[in-house]
Tab-separated table of N, CA and C in Angstrom:
chain	number	residue	atom	x	y	z
P	1	MET	N	67.389	260.501	54.491
P	1	MET	CA	66.498	258.939	54.156
P	1	MET	C	67.312	257.883	53.077
P	2	GLU	N	68.474	258.547	52.954
P	2	GLU	CA	69.155	257.385	52.035
P	2	GLU	C	69.744	256.241	53.414
P	3	ALA	N	70.087	256.602	53.962
P	3	ALA	CA	70.103	255.728	54.944
P	3	ALA	C	69.110	254.396	55.227
P	4	ILE	N	67.658	255.272	55.419
P	4	ILE	CA	66.722	254.013	55.704
P	4	ILE	C	66.392	253.514	54.192
P	5	LEU	N	66.690	253.876	53.318
P	5	LEU	CA	66.731	253.393	52.047
P	5	LEU	C	67.290	252.282	52.204
P	6	GLN	N	68.532	252.471	52.098
P	6	GLN	CA	69.771	251.257	52.176
P	6	GLN	C	69.105	250.118	53.310
P	7	HIS	N	69.053	250.923	54.372
P	7	HIS	CA	68.828	249.844	55.114
P	7	HIS	C	67.380	248.606	54.845
P	8	LEU	N	66.575	249.640	54.503
P	8	LEU	CA	64.822	249.093	53.981
P	8	LEU	C	65.522	248.034	53.179
P	9	ASN	N	66.523	248.375	51.842
P	9	ASN	CA	66.470	247.409	50.827
P	9	ASN	C	67.259	246.081	51.268
P	10	PHE	N	68.087	246.345	52.321
P	10	PHE	CA	68.952	245.546	52.870
P	10	PHE	C	67.863	244.261	53.261
P	11	ARG	N	67.036	244.564	54.049
P	11	ARG	CA	66.391	243.973	54.836
P	11	ARG	C	65.589	243.381	53.675
P	12	ILE	N	64.872	243.652	52.718
P	12	ILE	CA	64.180	243.138	51.778
P	12	ILE	C	64.794	241.856	51.127
P	13	THR	N	66.156	241.861	50.656
P	13	THR	CA	66.715	240.941	50.203
P	13	THR	C	67.265	239.864	51.138
P	14	ASP	N	67.690	240.269	52.578
P	14	ASP	CA	68.047	239.656	53.500
P	14	ASP	C	66.996	238.863	54.753
P	15	VAL	N	65.918	239.172	54.722
P	15	VAL	CA	65.109	238.577	55.206
P	15	VAL	C	64.147	237.388	54.468
P	16	PRO	N	64.208	236.901	53.574
P	16	PRO	CA	63.764	235.956	52.720
P	16	PRO	C	65.163	235.309	52.683
P	17	SER	N	66.178	235.012	52.624
P	17	SER	CA	67.036	234.496	53.226
P	17	SER	C	67.245	233.503	54.533
P	18	ARG	N	66.967	234.403	55.602
P	18	ARG	CA	67.128	234.154	56.819
P	18	ARG	C	65.916	233.274	57.195
P	19	ILE	N	64.590	233.510	57.011
P	19	ILE	CA	63.355	233.123	56.800
P	19	ILE	C	63.592	231.598	56.054
P	20	HIS	N	64.131	231.330	55.363
P	20	HIS	CA	64.006	230.158	54.509
P	20	HIS	C	65.130	229.111	55.211
P	21	THR	N	65.190	229.444	56.672
P	21	THR	CA	66.321	228.719	56.835
P	21	THR	C	65.319	227.837	58.397
P	22	TYR	N	64.351	228.319	58.567
P	22	TYR	CA	63.288	227.685	59.313
P	22	TYR	C	62.487	226.884	59.025
P	23	SER	N	61.598	225.847	59.346
P	23	SER	CA	60.789	225.165	58.827
P	23	SER	C	59.039	226.060	58.740
P	24	GLU	N	58.202	225.207	58.415
P	24	GLU	CA	56.930	226.094	58.546
P	24	GLU	C	56.523	225.832	59.863
P	25	LEU	N	56.513	224.454	60.659
P	25	LEU	CA	56.054	224.428	62.221
P	25	LEU	C	57.076	225.322	62.606
P	26	ASP	N	58.576	225.696	62.804
P	26	ASP	CA	59.044	226.724	63.479
P	26	ASP	C	58.430	228.202	63.488
P	27	PHE	N	57.791	227.964	62.262
P	27	PHE	CA	56.860	229.875	62.124
P	27	PHE	C	55.930	229.486	62.583
P	28	SER	N	54.948	228.811	63.232
P	28	SER	CA	53.747	228.270	62.832
P	28	SER	C	53.221	228.485	64.427
P	29	ILE	N	54.336	228.095	65.259
P	29	ILE	CA	53.897	227.793	66.842
P	29	ILE	C	53.846	229.184	67.557
P	30	ARG	N	52.859	229.201	68.373
P	30	ARG	CA	53.021	229.753	69.357
P	30	ARG	C	53.273	229.771	70.474
P	31	THR	N	54.328	230.385	71.036
P	31	THR	CA	55.040	230.044	72.411
P	31	THR	C	54.122	230.161	73.859
P	32	ARG	N	53.565	231.517	73.527
P	32	ARG	CA	52.405	231.189	74.647
P	32	ARG	C	50.880	231.315	74.408
P	33	PRO	N	49.957	231.039	74.838
P	33	PRO	CA	48.775	231.367	74.780
P	33	PRO	C	48.486	232.671	74.803
P	34	ASN	N	48.144	232.969	73.692
P	34	ASN	CA	47.568	234.885	72.948
P	34	ASN	C	48.632	235.375	72.629
P	35	SER	N	49.683	234.765	72.308
P	35	SER	CA	50.856	235.712	71.483
P	35	SER	C	50.681	234.706	69.869
P	36	TRP	N	51.461	236.158	68.886
P	36	TRP	CA	51.548	235.424	67.763
P	36	TRP	C	52.795	234.321	67.631
P	37	SER	N	52.295	233.751	66.187
P	37	SER	CA	52.873	232.803	66.083
P	37	SER	C	54.268	233.898	65.323
P	38	LYS	N	55.594	233.159	64.660
P	38	LYS	CA	56.367	234.101	63.961
P	38	LYS	C	55.663	234.558	62.769
P	39	LYS	N	54.736	233.298	61.789
P	39	LYS	CA	53.978	233.838	60.781
P	39	LYS	C	53.253	234.770	60.735
P	40	GLU	N	52.775	234.937	62.005
P	40	GLU	CA	51.916	236.419	62.556
P	40	GLU	C	52.652	237.362	62.617
P	41	ILE	N	53.764	237.086	63.238
P	41	ILE	CA	54.426	238.759	63.397
P	41	ILE	C	54.993	239.215	62.203
P	42	LEU	N	54.803	238.252	61.242
P	42	LEU	CA	55.896	238.589	59.742
P	42	LEU	C	54.408	239.185	59.148
P	43	GLY	N	53.258	238.628	59.167
P	43	GLY	CA	52.077	238.792	58.968
P	43	GLY	C	52.003	240.237	59.368
P	44	HIS	N	51.924	240.642	60.505
P	44	HIS	CA	51.963	241.732	61.145
P	44	HIS	C	52.713	242.825	60.640
P	45	LEU	N	53.692	242.419	60.083
P	45	LEU	CA	54.825	243.179	59.228
P	45	LEU	C	54.188	243.835	58.175
P	46	CYS	N	53.542	243.398	57.491
P	46	CYS	CA	52.858	243.359	56.163
P	46	CYS	C	51.759	244.219	56.213
P	47	ASP	N	51.149	244.308	57.293
P	47	ASP	CA	50.070	244.809	57.744
P	47	ASP	C	50.715	246.343	58.046
P	48	SER	N	51.588	246.432	58.949
P	48	SER	CA	51.962	247.327	59.091
P	48	SER	C	52.724	248.200	57.547
P	49	ALA	N	53.127	247.720	56.568
P	49	ALA	CA	53.455	247.997	55.221
P	49	ALA	C	52.533	248.586	54.639
P	50	LEU	N	51.265	247.791	54.420
P	50	LEU	CA	49.852	247.797	54.046
P	50	LEU	C	49.584	249.525	54.826
P	51	THR	N	49.311	249.907	56.085
P	51	THR	CA	48.761	250.793	57.043
P	51	THR	C	49.800	252.425	56.440
P	52	ASN	N	51.265	251.827	56.318
P	52	ASN	CA	51.488	253.196	56.913
P	52	ASN	C	52.121	253.291	54.644
P	53	LEU	N	51.841	252.483	53.821
P	53	LEU	CA	52.208	252.638	52.690
P	53	LEU	C	50.821	253.788	52.075
P	54	GLN	N	49.831	253.788	53.225
P	54	GLN	CA	48.633	254.852	52.589
P	54	GLN	C	49.470	255.915	53.818
P	55	ILE	N	49.461	256.084	54.497
P	55	ILE	CA	50.128	257.320	55.323
P	55	ILE	C	50.730	257.831	54.397
P	56	PHE	N	52.145	257.091	53.889
P	56	PHE	CA	53.191	257.933	53.415
P	56	PHE	C	52.753	258.607	51.995
P	57	VAL	N	51.559	258.261	51.176
P	57	VAL	CA	51.154	258.408	50.073
P	57	VAL	C	50.339	259.930	50.338
P	58	ARG	N	48.964	259.335	51.490
P	58	ARG	CA	47.930	260.417	51.931
P	58	ARG	C	48.451	261.717	52.355
P	59	SER	N	49.588	261.546	52.865
P	59	SER	CA	49.873	262.291	53.542
P	59	SER	C	50.357	263.630	53.152
P	60	GLN	N	51.274	263.194	51.982
P	60	GLN	CA	51.484	264.018	50.828
P	60	GLN	C	50.315	265.325	50.280
P	61	TYR	N	49.410	264.254	50.146
P	61	TYR	CA	48.450	265.263	49.230
P	61	TYR	C	47.083	265.790	50.045
P	62	GLU	N	47.115	265.079	51.847
P	62	GLU	CA	45.641	265.413	52.035
P	62	GLU	C	45.945	266.885	52.975
P	63	SER	N	44.908	267.370	53.522
P	63	SER	CA	45.434	268.778	54.233
P	63	SER	C	46.330	268.410	55.587
P	64	GLN	N	47.072	269.307	55.975
P	64	GLN	CA	47.657	269.257	56.887
P	64	GLN	C	46.857	269.375	58.445
P	65	PRO	N	47.130	268.895	59.688
P	65	PRO	CA	48.097	267.439	59.784
P	65	PRO	C	47.294	266.820	58.958
P	66	TYR	N	48.077	265.684	58.685
P	66	TYR	CA	47.006	264.395	58.051
P	66	TYR	C	47.260	263.514	58.772
P	67	SER	N	45.614	263.689	59.112
P	67	SER	CA	44.959	262.628	60.517
P	67	SER	C	45.444	261.083	60.754
P	68	VAL	N	46.127	260.229	60.930
P	68	VAL	CA	46.444	258.962	60.341
P	68	VAL	C	45.212	258.263	61.169
P	69	LEU	N	44.822	256.937	60.774
P	69	LEU	CA	43.791	256.633	60.893
P	69	LEU	C	44.281	255.416	62.315
P	70	LYS	N	43.659	254.885	63.146
P	70	LYS	CA	43.989	253.949	63.546
P	70	LYS	C	43.873	252.415	62.998
P	71	TYR	N	45.147	251.884	64.278
P	71	TYR	CA	45.326	250.266	63.398
P	71	TYR	C	45.108	249.229	64.630
P	72	ALA	N	43.617	248.603	64.640
P	72	ALA	CA	43.558	247.304	65.457
P	72	ALA	C	44.391	246.014	65.203
P	73	GLN	N	45.922	246.265	65.518
P	73	GLN	CA	46.600	245.137	65.235
P	73	GLN	C	46.062	243.892	65.389
P	74	ASN	N	45.956	243.499	66.464
P	74	ASN	CA	45.284	241.959	66.575
P	74	ASN	C	43.593	241.369	66.202
P	75	HIS	N	42.886	242.604	65.506
P	75	HIS	CA	41.975	242.417	64.343
P	75	HIS	C	42.434	242.041	63.577
P	76	TRP	N	43.563	242.766	62.719
P	76	TRP	CA	43.956	242.623	61.692
P	76	TRP	C	44.855	241.282	61.177
P	77	VAL	N	45.458	240.799	62.292
P	77	VAL	CA	46.018	239.469	62.385
P	77	VAL	C	45.150	238.828	62.267
P	78	GLU	N	43.846	238.133	62.949
P	78	GLU	CA	43.112	237.229	62.716
P	78	GLU	C	42.353	237.348	61.356
P	79	LEU	N	41.590	238.550	61.175
P	79	LEU	CA	41.269	238.940	60.277
P	79	LEU	C	41.749	238.837	58.582
P	80	MET	N	43.564	238.680	58.891
P	80	MET	CA	44.055	238.125	57.231
P	80	MET	C	44.630	237.012	57.289
P	81	ASN	N	44.221	235.886	58.850
P	81	ASN	CA	44.570	234.569	58.354
P	81	ASN	C	45.754	234.137	58.289
P	82	TYR	N	46.892	234.690	58.728
P	82	TYR	CA	48.254	234.403	58.511
P	82	TYR	C	48.676	233.496	58.839
P	83	GLN	N	47.929	232.483	60.217
P	83	GLN	CA	48.242	231.267	60.992
P	83	GLN	C	48.268	230.392	60.088
P	84	ASN	N	47.138	230.696	58.988
P	84	ASN	CA	46.496	229.260	58.241
P	84	ASN	C	47.203	229.787	56.741
P	85	LEU	N	47.952	230.199	56.333
P	85	LEU	CA	48.750	230.603	55.187
P	85	LEU	C	50.131	230.198	55.571
P	86	SER	N	50.666	229.838	53.904
P	86	SER	CA	52.239	229.242	54.234
P	86	SER	C	52.912	230.541	54.007
P	87	ILE	N	54.288	230.443	55.261
P	87	ILE	CA	55.120	231.315	55.294
P	87	ILE	C	55.858	231.607	53.635
P	88	ASP	N	55.865	231.029	53.105
P	88	ASP	CA	56.183	231.616	51.477
P	88	ASP	C	55.196	232.692	50.852
P	89	HIS	N	53.906	232.066	51.021
P	89	HIS	CA	53.184	233.312	50.771
P	89	HIS	C	53.385	234.547	51.662
P	90	ILE	N	52.828	234.861	53.030
P	90	ILE	CA	53.425	235.970	53.575
P	90	ILE	C	54.379	236.684	53.107
P	91	LEU	N	55.701	235.642	53.332
P	91	LEU	CA	56.868	235.975	52.803
P	91	LEU	C	57.219	236.961	51.515
P	92	ALA	N	56.553	236.423	50.497
P	92	ALA	CA	56.400	237.168	49.361
P	92	ALA	C	55.545	238.457	49.596
P	93	LEU	N	54.362	238.105	50.170
P	93	LEU	CA	53.457	239.626	50.043
P	93	LEU	C	54.187	240.650	51.369
P	94	TRP	N	55.005	240.141	52.137
P	94	TRP	CA	55.888	240.846	52.913
P	94	TRP	C	56.973	241.748	51.912
P	95	VAL	N	57.838	241.027	50.800
P	95	VAL	CA	58.563	242.007	49.936
P	95	VAL	C	58.275	242.745	49.027
P	96	MET	N	57.220	242.279	48.535
P	96	MET	CA	56.331	243.495	47.383
P	96	MET	C	56.038	244.451	48.461
P	97	LEU	N	55.109	244.288	49.291
P	97	LEU	CA	54.706	245.494	50.315
P	97	LEU	C	56.002	246.723	50.577
P	98	ASN	N	57.318	245.765	50.873
P	98	ASN	CA	58.291	246.943	51.353
P	98	ASN	C	58.789	247.078	50.185
P	99	LYS	N	59.320	246.927	48.997
P	99	LYS	CA	59.709	247.208	47.373
P	99	LYS	C	58.510	248.281	47.194
P	100	GLN	N	57.345	248.276	47.522
P	100	GLN	CA	56.962	249.588	46.965
P	100	GLN	C	56.419	250.476	48.005
P	101	VAL	N	57.076	250.153	49.753
P	101	VAL	CA	56.984	251.073	50.599
P	101	VAL	C	58.549	251.775	50.544
P	102	ALA	N	59.372	250.984	49.690
P	102	ALA	CA	60.704	251.940	49.380
P	102	ALA	C	60.936	253.196	48.652
P	103	GLY	N	60.036	252.791	47.379
P	103	GLY	CA	59.726	253.097	46.083
P	103	GLY	C	58.903	254.172	46.185
P	104	VAL	N	58.038	254.169	47.223
P	104	VAL	CA	57.492	255.339	47.756
P	104	VAL	C	58.174	256.523	48.318
P	105	ILE	N	59.253	255.802	49.125
P	105	ILE	CA	59.590	256.756	50.253
P	105	ILE	C	60.871	257.528	49.372
P	106	ALA	N	61.831	256.523	48.370
P	106	ALA	CA	62.297	257.434	47.514
P	106	ALA	C	62.329	258.452	46.895
P	107	ASN	N	60.839	258.427	46.358
P	107	ASN	CA	60.214	259.781	45.589
P	107	ASN	C	59.551	260.964	46.679
P	108	ILE	N	59.404	260.654	47.665
P	108	ILE	CA	59.395	262.020	48.673
P	108	ILE	C	59.762	262.744	48.604
P	109	PRO	N	59.022	264.074	48.122
P	109	PRO	CA	59.969	265.197	48.048
P	109	PRO	C	60.604	265.916	49.562
P	110	GLU	N	61.723	266.065	49.782
P	110	GLU	CA	62.536	266.951	50.661
P	110	GLU	C	61.836	267.506	51.565
P	111	ASP	N	60.653	268.693	50.974
P	111	ASP	CA	59.998	269.763	51.920
P	111	ASP	C	58.790	268.848	52.008
P	112	LYS	N	58.109	266.925	51.968
P	112	LYS	CA	57.090	266.782	52.512
P	112	LYS	C	57.639	266.105	53.377
P	113	LEU	N	59.090	266.167	53.635
P	113	LEU	CA	59.241	264.806	55.118
P	113	LEU	C	59.247	265.935	56.611
P	114	LEU	N	59.019	266.842	56.104
P	114	LEU	CA	58.324	267.920	57.201
P	114	LEU	C	57.107	268.235	57.468
P	115	TYR	N	56.081	267.558	56.379
P	115	TYR	CA	54.722	267.329	56.718
P	115	TYR	C	54.235	266.822	57.789
P	116	LEU	N	53.367	267.051	58.395
P	116	LEU	CA	52.729	267.161	59.805
P	116	LEU	C	52.053	265.806	59.588
P	117	CYS	N	51.403	265.195	60.589
P	117	CYS	CA	50.634	263.954	60.656
P	117	CYS	C	50.019	263.677	62.409
P	118	ASP	N	49.237	263.950	62.535
P	118	ASP	CA	48.094	263.494	63.837
P	118	ASP	C	48.129	262.576	64.223
P	119	ILE	N	48.970	261.702	64.995
P	119	ILE	CA	48.730	260.345	65.338
P	119	ILE	C	47.897	260.037	66.428
P	120	GLY	N	47.100	260.829	66.982
P	120	GLY	CA	46.060	261.026	67.665
P	120	GLY	C	46.840	261.337	68.926
P	121	GLU	N	45.867	261.203	70.303
P	121	GLU	CA	46.550	261.949	71.726
P	121	GLU	C	46.839	263.307	71.484
P	122	GLU	N	46.399	264.161	70.659
P	122	GLU	CA	46.953	265.517	70.263
P	122	GLU	C	48.445	265.360	70.461
P	123	LYS	N	49.112	264.408	69.281
P	123	LYS	CA	50.720	264.259	69.153
P	123	LYS	C	50.416	264.289	67.409
P	124	LEU	N	51.302	265.428	67.089
P	124	LEU	CA	51.720	265.363	66.217
P	124	LEU	C	53.442	265.362	65.485
P	125	VAL	N	53.187	264.931	64.690
P	125	VAL	CA	54.698	264.497	63.922
P	125	VAL	C	55.136	264.495	62.498
P	126	THR	N	56.657	264.354	62.278
P	126	THR	CA	56.575	264.446	60.800
P	126	THR	C	56.268	263.195	60.030
P	127	LEU	N	55.919	263.507	58.940
P	127	LEU	CA	56.239	262.349	57.760
P	127	LEU	C	57.325	261.682	57.901
P	128	GLU	N	58.659	262.302	58.402
P	128	GLU	CA	59.924	261.765	57.843
P	128	GLU	C	60.232	260.884	59.473
P	129	TRP	N	59.330	261.523	60.638
P	129	TRP	CA	59.932	261.105	61.780
P	129	TRP	C	58.925	259.273	61.717
P	130	LEU	N	57.743	259.450	60.708
P	130	LEU	CA	56.877	258.061	60.459
P	130	LEU	C	57.336	257.020	59.787
P	131	ILE	N	58.148	257.636	58.991
P	131	ILE	CA	58.948	256.562	58.224
P	131	ILE	C	60.101	256.145	59.180
P	132	LYS	N	60.742	257.047	59.661
P	132	LYS	CA	62.215	256.363	60.791
P	132	LYS	C	61.437	255.285	61.442
P	133	ASP	N	59.967	255.739	62.223
P	133	ASP	CA	59.481	254.907	63.213
P	133	ASP	C	59.042	253.444	62.702
P	134	TYR	N	58.687	253.716	60.977
P	134	TYR	CA	58.359	252.253	60.441
P	134	TYR	C	59.353	251.594	60.713
P	135	VAL	N	60.625	251.846	59.701
P	135	VAL	CA	61.739	250.642	60.009
P	135	VAL	C	62.346	250.167	61.503
P	136	GLU	N	62.132	251.287	62.409
P	136	GLU	CA	61.910	251.034	63.705
P	136	GLU	C	61.665	250.054	64.388
P	137	HIS	N	60.070	249.840	63.632
P	137	HIS	CA	59.034	249.146	64.044
P	137	HIS	C	59.249	247.689	63.790
P	138	MET	N	59.692	247.891	62.566
P	138	MET	CA	60.152	246.685	61.278
P	138	MET	C	60.917	245.867	62.362
P	139	GLU	N	62.399	246.850	62.665
P	139	GLU	CA	63.291	245.853	63.033
P	139	GLU	C	62.906	245.451	64.572
P	140	HIS	N	62.133	246.005	65.746
P	140	HIS	CA	61.866	245.386	66.372
P	140	HIS	C	61.201	244.055	66.242
P	141	HIS	N	60.145	243.563	65.590
P	141	HIS	CA	59.685	242.525	64.905
P	141	HIS	C	60.372	241.714	64.540
P	142	LEU	N	61.313	242.197	63.773
P	142	LEU	CA	62.152	241.142	63.084
P	142	LEU	C	63.422	240.602	63.932
P	143	GLU	N	63.209	241.596	65.126
P	143	GLU	CA	64.425	240.701	65.889
P	143	GLU	C	63.469	239.426	66.777
P	144	GLN	N	62.165	240.039	66.931
P	144	GLN	CA	61.083	238.811	67.639
P	144	GLN	C	61.143	238.005	66.481
P	145	ILE	N	61.465	237.898	65.662
P	145	ILE	CA	61.555	236.384	64.709
P	145	ILE	C	62.323	235.657	64.411
P	146	PHE	N	63.540	236.353	64.667
P	146	PHE	CA	65.230	235.621	64.815
P	146	PHE	C	65.634	235.542	65.696
P	147	SER	N	65.074	236.221	67.014
P	147	SER	CA	66.476	235.735	68.551
P	147	SER	C	65.804	234.300	68.895
P	148	THR	N	64.921	233.902	68.378
P	148	THR	CA	64.607	232.472	68.757
P	148	THR	C	64.760	231.127	68.098
């Protein structure tokens, strides 16, 4: 977990400086119909932090295996209205949520990392797997933001 935390903390400081090299317009453009803008991708990462934060906390005290709630990503991005928020607003939310995520992860006892979570379709994974998946998912979307 130490490497995951170091990487997450690096991103918490690295992403804001990289985002500030773009204009509000750059972050608002949708390159294809029915695609997300960079703002909406970053907003989706806020939603991911919100939903995973709940999983990282609840899975430690609820009965095992913990049943993960489904996440309707397109509805969340639309209803959170990221496209019409400023990039500074979304970025501040992303930073604060990920600081909280990092703090929660840092305090998970090692034995609880092995707790099971039911992610649907009869698939059980450990809390540790979900934490690693969270960071991999974040990296995937940051690559989308910074690759163009």
